[in-house]
Amino acid sequence: MRNILALLIVVIIVGCQDVKRPEEPKDLIPQDQMVDILTETYLINAARSYDIKEIRKKRLKLDSFIFKKFKIDSSQFARSNDYYTSNLNLYNSLFERVEQKLNGIKARTDSVYKIIEKERAEKRRQDSIRGFNLDSIDALEADTLSVFNKAPQLIEPQEIEVDQDSLE
């Protein structure tokens, strides 16, 4: 049993020593562009998880969008990705840059969202102030009076002679 275990360990060690790393492809995507592509990929994956039904309904091919935008094809991306993933330190540095870009996008989006929310709150405040000013109360009274003016006229009461003896 020990011999089999020792043989298995030796085979694993020898087998792992000769890891072939891919050669640098002739059409290697530059690091800066690869960061942009990976950033777009993350954004598209977020869109997929947010509203996949709408994407399917419109028959959008988001991966094709990336390839067209960056003027690359899927095989060029695969070769470049294989090359970058073979060097873990380089790939980690690429992803740190992707994370920085995504954080920058998030910060800009959050700041725009805060501005929009402030504008909405101010508009609601102004609308509420406008809704309760004296002019609107006067308009409400005028509307109420117009309803009464448009109502059918009541019959004028007539004097009726009543026999006092019949009331007792």
mmCIF file of C-alpha atoms in Angstrom, residues 5 11 38 41 55 61 96 113 120 135-136 140 146-147 160:
data_model
loop_
_atom_site.group_PDB
_atom_site.id
_atom_site.type_symbol
_atom_site.label_atom_id
_atom_site.label_comp_id
_atom_site.label_asym_id
_atom_site.label_seq_id
_atom_site.Cartn_x
_atom_site.Cartn_y
_atom_site.Cartn_z
ATOM 1 C CA LEU A 5 1.069 5.711 -2.520
ATOM 2 C CA VAL A 11 3.936 10.365 -10.794
ATOM 3 C CA LEU A 38 -12.646 42.207 -19.100
ATOM 4 C CA THR A 41 -17.402 41.477 -19.792
ATOM 5 C CA ILE A 55 -31.976 40.500 -23.266
ATOM 6 C CA LYS A 61 -25.800 38.694 -28.352
ATOM 7 C CA GLU A 96 -6.760 44.589 -10.031
ATOM 8 C CA TYR A 113 -27.636 58.879 -8.620
ATOM 9 C CA ARG A 120 -36.130 64.703 -7.039
ATOM 10 C CA ASP A 135 -53.702 80.492 -4.412
ATOM 11 C CA SER A 136 -54.417 76.785 -4.528
ATOM 12 C CA LEU A 140 -60.170 74.873 -4.452
ATOM 13 C CA SER A 146 -68.616 76.046 -9.319
ATOM 14 C CA VAL A 147 -69.894 72.601 -8.420
ATOM 15 C CA ILE A 160 -98.455 76.886 2.517
#
